[in-house]
Structures are given as C-alpha cells and as structure tokens.
Amino acid sequence: MKRGVAGLNETLIGLPGSRAQLETPALLLDAERFETSLDRLAQLARLSGMGLRPHAKSHKCAAIAERQMAAGALGIACAKTGELLALFEAGLTKLMLTAPVSSRLKIDRLTAAAARGLELIVVVDRLELVAAFGASARAAGTHVAVLVDCDTGLGRTGVTAAEEAVALARAIATEAGLVYAGVQAYAGKVQHVFDHQERRAANHLANAALTPILVGLRAAGLAPEIVSGGGTGSHLLDFEDGILTEVQAGSYVLMDEGYRPVDVHGTGEPVFDFAMLVLVSVIGHSANGEAITDGGSKSFAVDGPPPRVYRDGVEIGTIAWAGDEFGRVKTYDGIAPPPAGARLECTVPHCDPTANLHDFIHVVRGERLEAIWPIEARGLSD
C-alpha cells in the first residue's frame, strides 16, 4: 500500500467521479493536457529536424519520462546525480547529467551505473573533471560520453572561450574511457523573458556567444555531434535558429504560474496548458470568513506567482499562504468563499520544486482517477 494520501486514494483508481473524491492535499496530473503538450512539442521538434532531450528536473517521475521517450525523445536530462540514478533504477537507460560534479564518490556511482547498462552523458567544465571521469570509467570497465559545458550568459558553470572548449574537447577525446560527444550551452536567462521579441533578442545574444566556440571546435577537427541546450521558453526560437541539435525543455509538460506570462510563440496565446495541479480541501474559515485550505508551503513551492484556484472548473480566486500546512483563498469580487469540505484545484507557482514536495502524482482523466505514479527522484537533491 502506498503511504500518505496516495494510499487513501488508491482504492478510487478507475471509479467514475473519483477525481472529486480524492483525499487532499494531492498532486494531480491532468492526463489530457499532459498528452496534448507532450505531443505538441514532439511534433514541433520533428518538423524542425531537431531532437528533444526533455529535462526531468520538472517532474522527477519515471512514468512521465517513459512517455517522453515513447514520443521520440533522444534521452532524458537530469540536474542532479541522485535524480539521474533514481530514474535509472526505475528503468530509464538514456540519461544525461546537465551539471558538473566535484565528488569522486558521485562520479564512481555514475560510472558504476554506466557499467550496468546506463547510456550516460555528462558535462565537464575543467580538465581535472575530465581526468576524474576518465579514471572512474576505466576502473568501472566502461565508457562515458562527455559534453563540454559552455556558458553563454547564464553565469553559472561552463567555459566562455573557444580555446578553453577546444582544450577540454581534446582532453576528452584523448582520455581512455571517455567519448567526446559535443557541447552543452543552456541559455537559462532566456527562458522567462515575457515578450517574444525581447526573448528572441536574448536568445540571439546567447547564440552569438556560442557560435565562436562551435567555429573553434570545428576548426580544430572537433566538430560537436551534440549541441544541447534551450528550454520551454526558447524552444521555438531554437528550432528556428538551428544552432542547437537538441532542446532540453522541461516545464512544457506541466507548466506553472512562472511561465504563464511568457508569450512562448509570439501569438499572445498559451501554447502549453496547466497539467500539474494541487488539489486541496477547505478545512474551515477564518474570523473574517476566508476559506482556509489544507495546502501550504509543504504542498506548493512558493517561489513564483500565487496559484489560481478553481472550483468545479471555474476560477474563483487565488491562494495566499497561511503557513506551512495551510492556504487562504482570496476569492475574486462577487464570489462567496467556498464551504468547508469543498475541493479546490490550484495551479502551481513553480512546477519543479512542487514535484519535489510530493511522493506521488495522481493521474486524472476527465472526472476519473486513472493512476497514481511514484515520483522516484523526489527529494534527491544530491
């Protein structure tokens, strides 16, 4: 039996009207919205002739990653070693770690998984990390594919000059146990630029920083097979520009209030719907009549705009935080506070860390609970 609220809801799977009967707080995945977004980005990638390597940091869930692979993804990107290894143990075999590491123990865990069948890609930003991965891969009797991490404006990790990239690529290519596979260049600062033309200009700046690195690598006989980067906010621009070979979009299958203002395709219309929701219940009312729910900052990541609240499919207000465990419904003018016992579906401020707060995600289709999927990599911030 599943623990927590998922254990209470397990008996409802497949029953008519079960969505409205779920115990709360419960993380939901609207299957129809999820599948529409999944298929839409996969089709756009196919039409562009580019690949998708969706980022699992948004969901951390093997069942979601499996469906992304079935839709044509080249593999799955992961931010942390722990997340990657949890997805490998859950059956995913084509995984890329998108950040450098400094721990030899973690490197050894990664190469040990590669020796067991993991098709692993890692990134490096310094020569000593190349040597560390090479030594570990040789000791494990395996090979690891490696990308040169490039900083095109994010200011986090990665090299900024062509000569640095060439030096790393040469070191990878000559290190026994490693396979030089290309570069990573994630333009993270671009993703949440609201205006489409401003975001296009920001993406061009990132590409302008990447281009001389690519030119330098090709001139040195180290042309990258993989040029990985991009995300939900820049995917269309990346498909149009054709500089990357694959896009690491993550939030598109879930969406959150942080992405809501972003004019993703420049049409003024939403491209991906809100598939991730948190279901909460009204447990009582404050002295001034506001509805108090059973979901606070332990159910929602709060680093984003406030959630919008829906009752029976109608938007009635927003959530303000009333503590770690509680929320306060701020109903719109003319709308009465919902009564005790009312179940409310809420959007999320930020999908990535919200998924990290829950052990399970309840898959709903229409008014029926269809499945409950574990979030295998939840809490593995190592």
mmCIF file with all atom_site columns, C-alpha atoms in Angstrom, residues 19-157:
data_model
loop_
_atom_site.group_PDB
_atom_site.id
_atom_site.type_symbol
_atom_site.label_atom_id
_atom_site.label_alt_id
_atom_site.label_comp_id
_atom_site.label_asym_id
_atom_site.label_entity_id
_atom_site.label_seq_id
_atom_site.pdbx_PDB_ins_code
_atom_site.Cartn_x
_atom_site.Cartn_y
_atom_site.Cartn_z
_atom_site.occupancy
_atom_site.B_iso_or_equiv
_atom_site.pdbx_formal_charge
_atom_site.auth_seq_id
_atom_site.auth_comp_id
_atom_site.auth_asym_id
_atom_site.auth_atom_id
_atom_site.pdbx_PDB_model_num
ATOM 1   C CA . ARG A 1 19  ? -11.450 12.946 -9.170  1.00 0.00 ? 19  ARG A CA 1
ATOM 2   C CA . ALA A 1 20  ? -13.925 14.773 -6.937  1.00 0.00 ? 20  ALA A CA 1
ATOM 3   C CA . GLN A 1 21  ? -13.491 12.249 -4.117  1.00 0.00 ? 21  GLN A CA 1
ATOM 4   C CA . LEU A 1 22  ? -9.720  12.394 -3.706  1.00 0.00 ? 22  LEU A CA 1
ATOM 5   C CA . GLU A 1 23  ? -8.241  12.932 -0.272  1.00 0.00 ? 23  GLU A CA 1
ATOM 6   C CA . THR A 1 24  ? -6.021  16.005 -0.076  1.00 0.00 ? 24  THR A CA 1
ATOM 7   C CA . PRO A 1 25  ? -3.565  17.619 -0.452  1.00 0.00 ? 25  PRO A CA 1
ATOM 8   C CA . ALA A 1 26  ? -2.882  15.658 -3.638  1.00 0.00 ? 26  ALA A CA 1
ATOM 9   C CA . LEU A 1 27  ? -0.635  16.453 -6.589  1.00 0.00 ? 27  LEU A CA 1
ATOM 10  C CA . LEU A 1 28  ? -2.561  15.977 -9.842  1.00 0.00 ? 28  LEU A CA 1
ATOM 11  C CA . LEU A 1 29  ? -1.574  15.405 -13.452 1.00 0.00 ? 29  LEU A CA 1
ATOM 12  C CA . ASP A 1 30  ? -4.328  16.178 -15.935 1.00 0.00 ? 30  ASP A CA 1
ATOM 13  C CA . ALA A 1 31  ? -3.689  13.412 -18.478 1.00 0.00 ? 31  ALA A CA 1
ATOM 14  C CA . GLU A 1 32  ? -5.355  15.093 -21.439 1.00 0.00 ? 32  GLU A CA 1
ATOM 15  C CA . ARG A 1 33  ? -3.469  18.354 -21.001 1.00 0.00 ? 33  ARG A CA 1
ATOM 16  C CA . PHE A 1 34  ? -0.234  16.476 -20.391 1.00 0.00 ? 34  PHE A CA 1
ATOM 17  C CA . GLU A 1 35  ? -0.603  14.361 -23.524 1.00 0.00 ? 35  GLU A CA 1
ATOM 18  C CA . THR A 1 36  ? -1.516  17.364 -25.669 1.00 0.00 ? 36  THR A CA 1
ATOM 19  C CA . SER A 1 37  ? 1.609   19.259 -24.578 1.00 0.00 ? 37  SER A CA 1
ATOM 20  C CA . LEU A 1 38  ? 3.779   16.146 -24.898 1.00 0.00 ? 38  LEU A CA 1
ATOM 21  C CA . ASP A 1 39  ? 2.635   15.544 -28.474 1.00 0.00 ? 39  ASP A CA 1
ATOM 22  C CA . ARG A 1 40  ? 2.767   19.199 -29.478 1.00 0.00 ? 40  ARG A CA 1
ATOM 23  C CA . LEU A 1 41  ? 6.433   19.736 -28.636 1.00 0.00 ? 41  LEU A CA 1
ATOM 24  C CA . ALA A 1 42  ? 7.402   16.327 -30.056 1.00 0.00 ? 42  ALA A CA 1
ATOM 25  C CA . GLN A 1 43  ? 5.743   17.254 -33.350 1.00 0.00 ? 43  GLN A CA 1
ATOM 26  C CA . LEU A 1 44  ? 7.424   20.670 -33.452 1.00 0.00 ? 44  LEU A CA 1
ATOM 27  C CA . ALA A 1 45  ? 10.788  19.007 -32.897 1.00 0.00 ? 45  ALA A CA 1
ATOM 28  C CA . ARG A 1 46  ? 10.165  16.507 -35.699 1.00 0.00 ? 46  ARG A CA 1
ATOM 29  C CA . LEU A 1 47  ? 9.134   19.267 -38.104 1.00 0.00 ? 47  LEU A CA 1
ATOM 30  C CA . SER A 1 48  ? 12.282  21.218 -37.272 1.00 0.00 ? 48  SER A CA 1
ATOM 31  C CA . GLY A 1 49  ? 14.532  18.205 -37.749 1.00 0.00 ? 49  GLY A CA 1
ATOM 32  C CA . MET A 1 50  ? 15.919  18.675 -34.233 1.00 0.00 ? 50  MET A CA 1
ATOM 33  C CA . GLY A 1 51  ? 15.934  16.433 -31.204 1.00 0.00 ? 51  GLY A CA 1
ATOM 34  C CA . LEU A 1 52  ? 14.377  16.678 -27.754 1.00 0.00 ? 52  LEU A CA 1
ATOM 35  C CA . ARG A 1 53  ? 16.095  15.691 -24.534 1.00 0.00 ? 53  ARG A CA 1
ATOM 36  C CA . PRO A 1 54  ? 13.406  16.693 -22.001 1.00 0.00 ? 54  PRO A CA 1
ATOM 37  C CA . HIS A 1 55  ? 14.599  17.753 -18.571 1.00 0.00 ? 55  HIS A CA 1
ATOM 38  C CA . ALA A 1 56  ? 13.327  15.601 -15.712 1.00 0.00 ? 56  ALA A CA 1
ATOM 39  C CA . LYS A 1 57  ? 14.015  18.297 -13.104 1.00 0.00 ? 57  LYS A CA 1
ATOM 40  C CA . SER A 1 58  ? 10.452  19.482 -13.759 1.00 0.00 ? 58  SER A CA 1
ATOM 41  C CA . HIS A 1 59  ? 8.773   16.183 -12.803 1.00 0.00 ? 59  HIS A CA 1
ATOM 42  C CA . LYS A 1 60  ? 11.360  13.641 -11.459 1.00 0.00 ? 60  LYS A CA 1
ATOM 43  C CA . CYS A 1 61  ? 8.937   10.874 -12.441 1.00 0.00 ? 61  CYS A CA 1
ATOM 44  C CA . ALA A 1 62  ? 9.888   7.762  -14.422 1.00 0.00 ? 62  ALA A CA 1
ATOM 45  C CA . ALA A 1 63  ? 6.395   7.275  -15.869 1.00 0.00 ? 63  ALA A CA 1
ATOM 46  C CA . ILE A 1 64  ? 6.444   10.789 -17.339 1.00 0.00 ? 64  ILE A CA 1
ATOM 47  C CA . ALA A 1 65  ? 9.970   10.288 -18.677 1.00 0.00 ? 65  ALA A CA 1
ATOM 48  C CA . GLU A 1 66  ? 8.957   6.975  -20.263 1.00 0.00 ? 66  GLU A CA 1
ATOM 49  C CA . ARG A 1 67  ? 6.138   8.716  -22.122 1.00 0.00 ? 67  ARG A CA 1
ATOM 50  C CA . GLN A 1 68  ? 8.527   11.427 -23.299 1.00 0.00 ? 68  GLN A CA 1
ATOM 51  C CA . MET A 1 69  ? 10.836  8.721  -24.650 1.00 0.00 ? 69  MET A CA 1
ATOM 52  C CA . ALA A 1 70  ? 7.906   6.969  -26.338 1.00 0.00 ? 70  ALA A CA 1
ATOM 53  C CA . ALA A 1 71  ? 7.049   10.285 -28.032 1.00 0.00 ? 71  ALA A CA 1
ATOM 54  C CA . GLY A 1 72  ? 10.506  10.379 -29.609 1.00 0.00 ? 72  GLY A CA 1
ATOM 55  C CA . ALA A 1 73  ? 12.872  11.940 -27.075 1.00 0.00 ? 73  ALA A CA 1
ATOM 56  C CA . LEU A 1 74  ? 16.564  11.177 -27.584 1.00 0.00 ? 74  LEU A CA 1
ATOM 57  C CA . GLY A 1 75  ? 17.018  10.740 -23.845 1.00 0.00 ? 75  GLY A CA 1
ATOM 58  C CA . ILE A 1 76  ? 16.235  12.440 -20.554 1.00 0.00 ? 76  ILE A CA 1
ATOM 59  C CA . ALA A 1 77  ? 18.219  15.251 -18.937 1.00 0.00 ? 77  ALA A CA 1
ATOM 60  C CA . CYS A 1 78  ? 18.734  15.370 -15.159 1.00 0.00 ? 78  CYS A CA 1
ATOM 61  C CA . ALA A 1 79  ? 20.097  18.137 -12.964 1.00 0.00 ? 79  ALA A CA 1
ATOM 62  C CA . LYS A 1 80  ? 21.494  16.053 -10.116 1.00 0.00 ? 80  LYS A CA 1
ATOM 63  C CA . THR A 1 81  ? 23.263  12.726 -9.704  1.00 0.00 ? 81  THR A CA 1
ATOM 64  C CA . GLY A 1 82  ? 20.649  11.431 -7.265  1.00 0.00 ? 82  GLY A CA 1
ATOM 65  C CA . GLU A 1 83  ? 17.780  12.234 -9.637  1.00 0.00 ? 83  GLU A CA 1
ATOM 66  C CA . LEU A 1 84  ? 19.550  10.549 -12.535 1.00 0.00 ? 84  LEU A CA 1
ATOM 67  C CA . LEU A 1 85  ? 20.364  7.373  -10.623 1.00 0.00 ? 85  LEU A CA 1
ATOM 68  C CA . ALA A 1 86  ? 16.809  7.109  -9.260  1.00 0.00 ? 86  ALA A CA 1
ATOM 69  C CA . LEU A 1 87  ? 15.433  7.248  -12.806 1.00 0.00 ? 87  LEU A CA 1
ATOM 70  C CA . PHE A 1 88  ? 17.994  4.669  -13.919 1.00 0.00 ? 88  PHE A CA 1
ATOM 71  C CA . GLU A 1 89  ? 16.913  2.314  -11.142 1.00 0.00 ? 89  GLU A CA 1
ATOM 72  C CA . ALA A 1 90  ? 13.321  2.885  -12.282 1.00 0.00 ? 90  ALA A CA 1
ATOM 73  C CA . GLY A 1 91  ? 14.206  1.645  -15.769 1.00 0.00 ? 91  GLY A CA 1
ATOM 74  C CA . LEU A 1 92  ? 15.371  4.673  -17.768 1.00 0.00 ? 92  LEU A CA 1
ATOM 75  C CA . THR A 1 93  ? 18.662  3.995  -19.571 1.00 0.00 ? 93  THR A CA 1
ATOM 76  C CA . LYS A 1 94  ? 19.372  7.085  -21.728 1.00 0.00 ? 94  LYS A CA 1
ATOM 77  C CA . LEU A 1 95  ? 20.202  9.818  -19.234 1.00 0.00 ? 95  LEU A CA 1
ATOM 78  C CA . MET A 1 96  ? 22.303  12.979 -19.277 1.00 0.00 ? 96  MET A CA 1
ATOM 79  C CA . LEU A 1 97  ? 23.637  14.861 -16.246 1.00 0.00 ? 97  LEU A CA 1
ATOM 80  C CA . THR A 1 98  ? 23.498  18.557 -17.126 1.00 0.00 ? 98  THR A CA 1
ATOM 81  C CA . ALA A 1 99  ? 25.758  19.950 -14.380 1.00 0.00 ? 99  ALA A CA 1
ATOM 82  C CA . PRO A 1 100 ? 29.392  19.330 -13.454 1.00 0.00 ? 100 PRO A CA 1
ATOM 83  C CA . VAL A 1 101 ? 30.150  17.448 -10.226 1.00 0.00 ? 101 VAL A CA 1
ATOM 84  C CA . SER A 1 102 ? 33.032  17.676 -7.774  1.00 0.00 ? 102 SER A CA 1
ATOM 85  C CA . SER A 1 103 ? 32.604  14.464 -5.778  1.00 0.00 ? 103 SER A CA 1
ATOM 86  C CA . ARG A 1 104 ? 34.601  11.365 -6.754  1.00 0.00 ? 104 ARG A CA 1
ATOM 87  C CA . LEU A 1 105 ? 32.042  9.218  -4.930  1.00 0.00 ? 105 LEU A CA 1
ATOM 88  C CA . LYS A 1 106 ? 29.271  10.556 -7.167  1.00 0.00 ? 106 LYS A CA 1
ATOM 89  C CA . ILE A 1 107 ? 31.414  10.100 -10.269 1.00 0.00 ? 107 ILE A CA 1
ATOM 90  C CA . ASP A 1 108 ? 32.020  6.482  -9.264  1.00 0.00 ? 108 ASP A CA 1
ATOM 91  C CA . ARG A 1 109 ? 28.303  5.904  -8.739  1.00 0.00 ? 109 ARG A CA 1
ATOM 92  C CA . LEU A 1 110 ? 27.628  7.262  -12.224 1.00 0.00 ? 110 LEU A CA 1
ATOM 93  C CA . THR A 1 111 ? 30.266  5.134  -13.941 1.00 0.00 ? 111 THR A CA 1
ATOM 94  C CA . ALA A 1 112 ? 29.151  2.059  -12.000 1.00 0.00 ? 112 ALA A CA 1
ATOM 95  C CA . ALA A 1 113 ? 25.661  2.603  -13.413 1.00 0.00 ? 113 ALA A CA 1
ATOM 96  C CA . ALA A 1 114 ? 27.176  3.002  -16.887 1.00 0.00 ? 114 ALA A CA 1
ATOM 97  C CA . ALA A 1 115 ? 28.846  -0.373 -16.425 1.00 0.00 ? 115 ALA A CA 1
ATOM 98  C CA . ARG A 1 116 ? 25.381  -1.803 -15.668 1.00 0.00 ? 116 ARG A CA 1
ATOM 99  C CA . GLY A 1 117 ? 23.816  -0.526 -18.884 1.00 0.00 ? 117 GLY A CA 1
ATOM 100 C CA . LEU A 1 118 ? 23.214  3.194  -18.361 1.00 0.00 ? 118 LEU A CA 1
ATOM 101 C CA . GLU A 1 119 ? 23.828  5.158  -21.579 1.00 0.00 ? 119 GLU A CA 1
ATOM 102 C CA . LEU A 1 120 ? 25.344  8.085  -19.705 1.00 0.00 ? 120 LEU A CA 1
ATOM 103 C CA . ILE A 1 121 ? 26.242  11.559 -20.923 1.00 0.00 ? 121 ILE A CA 1
ATOM 104 C CA . VAL A 1 122 ? 27.941  14.016 -18.557 1.00 0.00 ? 122 VAL A CA 1
ATOM 105 C CA . VAL A 1 123 ? 29.242  17.572 -18.868 1.00 0.00 ? 123 VAL A CA 1
ATOM 106 C CA . VAL A 1 124 ? 32.626  18.961 -17.840 1.00 0.00 ? 124 VAL A CA 1
ATOM 107 C CA . ASP A 1 125 ? 33.938  22.480 -17.378 1.00 0.00 ? 125 ASP A CA 1
ATOM 108 C CA . ARG A 1 126 ? 37.551  21.799 -16.295 1.00 0.00 ? 126 ARG A CA 1
ATOM 109 C CA . LEU A 1 127 ? 40.446  19.493 -17.089 1.00 0.00 ? 127 LEU A CA 1
ATOM 110 C CA . GLU A 1 128 ? 40.592  17.813 -13.684 1.00 0.00 ? 128 GLU A CA 1
ATOM 111 C CA . LEU A 1 129 ? 36.984  16.712 -14.084 1.00 0.00 ? 129 LEU A CA 1
ATOM 112 C CA . VAL A 1 130 ? 37.850  15.143 -17.441 1.00 0.00 ? 130 VAL A CA 1
ATOM 113 C CA . ALA A 1 131 ? 40.617  13.181 -15.747 1.00 0.00 ? 131 ALA A CA 1
ATOM 114 C CA . ALA A 1 132 ? 38.344  12.158 -12.852 1.00 0.00 ? 132 ALA A CA 1
ATOM 115 C CA . PHE A 1 133 ? 35.624  10.816 -15.145 1.00 0.00 ? 133 PHE A CA 1
ATOM 116 C CA . GLY A 1 134 ? 38.232  9.032  -17.271 1.00 0.00 ? 134 GLY A CA 1
ATOM 117 C CA . ALA A 1 135 ? 39.863  7.305  -14.296 1.00 0.00 ? 135 ALA A CA 1
ATOM 118 C CA . SER A 1 136 ? 36.491  6.282  -12.883 1.00 0.00 ? 136 SER A CA 1
ATOM 119 C CA . ALA A 1 137 ? 35.218  4.967  -16.227 1.00 0.00 ? 137 ALA A CA 1
ATOM 120 C CA . ARG A 1 138 ? 38.368  2.880  -16.709 1.00 0.00 ? 138 ARG A CA 1
ATOM 121 C CA . ALA A 1 139 ? 38.117  1.461  -13.200 1.00 0.00 ? 139 ALA A CA 1
ATOM 122 C CA . ALA A 1 140 ? 34.486  0.517  -13.862 1.00 0.00 ? 140 ALA A CA 1
ATOM 123 C CA . GLY A 1 141 ? 35.370  -1.024 -17.215 1.00 0.00 ? 141 GLY A CA 1
ATOM 124 C CA . THR A 1 142 ? 33.034  1.239  -19.171 1.00 0.00 ? 142 THR A CA 1
ATOM 125 C CA . HIS A 1 143 ? 32.858  4.318  -21.400 1.00 0.00 ? 143 HIS A CA 1
ATOM 126 C CA . VAL A 1 144 ? 31.092  7.618  -20.739 1.00 0.00 ? 144 VAL A CA 1
ATOM 127 C CA . ALA A 1 145 ? 30.044  10.218 -23.318 1.00 0.00 ? 145 ALA A CA 1
ATOM 128 C CA . VAL A 1 146 ? 31.090  13.762 -22.388 1.00 0.00 ? 146 VAL A CA 1
ATOM 129 C CA . LEU A 1 147 ? 29.964  17.251 -23.417 1.00 0.00 ? 147 LEU A CA 1
ATOM 130 C CA . VAL A 1 148 ? 31.938  20.462 -22.922 1.00 0.00 ? 148 VAL A CA 1
ATOM 131 C CA . ASP A 1 149 ? 29.832  22.761 -20.725 1.00 0.00 ? 149 ASP A CA 1
ATOM 132 C CA . CYS A 1 150 ? 29.649  26.285 -22.210 1.00 0.00 ? 150 CYS A CA 1
ATOM 133 C CA . ASP A 1 151 ? 28.457  29.464 -20.505 1.00 0.00 ? 151 ASP A CA 1
ATOM 134 C CA . THR A 1 152 ? 26.595  31.674 -22.979 1.00 0.00 ? 152 THR A CA 1
ATOM 135 C CA . GLY A 1 153 ? 25.360  34.210 -20.440 1.00 0.00 ? 153 GLY A CA 1
ATOM 136 C CA . LEU A 1 154 ? 23.839  32.285 -17.543 1.00 0.00 ? 154 LEU A CA 1
ATOM 137 C CA . GLY A 1 155 ? 26.911  32.882 -15.390 1.00 0.00 ? 155 GLY A CA 1
ATOM 138 C CA . ARG A 1 156 ? 26.774  29.544 -13.617 1.00 0.00 ? 156 ARG A CA 1
ATOM 139 C CA . THR A 1 157 ? 29.185  26.912 -14.958 1.00 0.00 ? 157 THR A CA 1
#
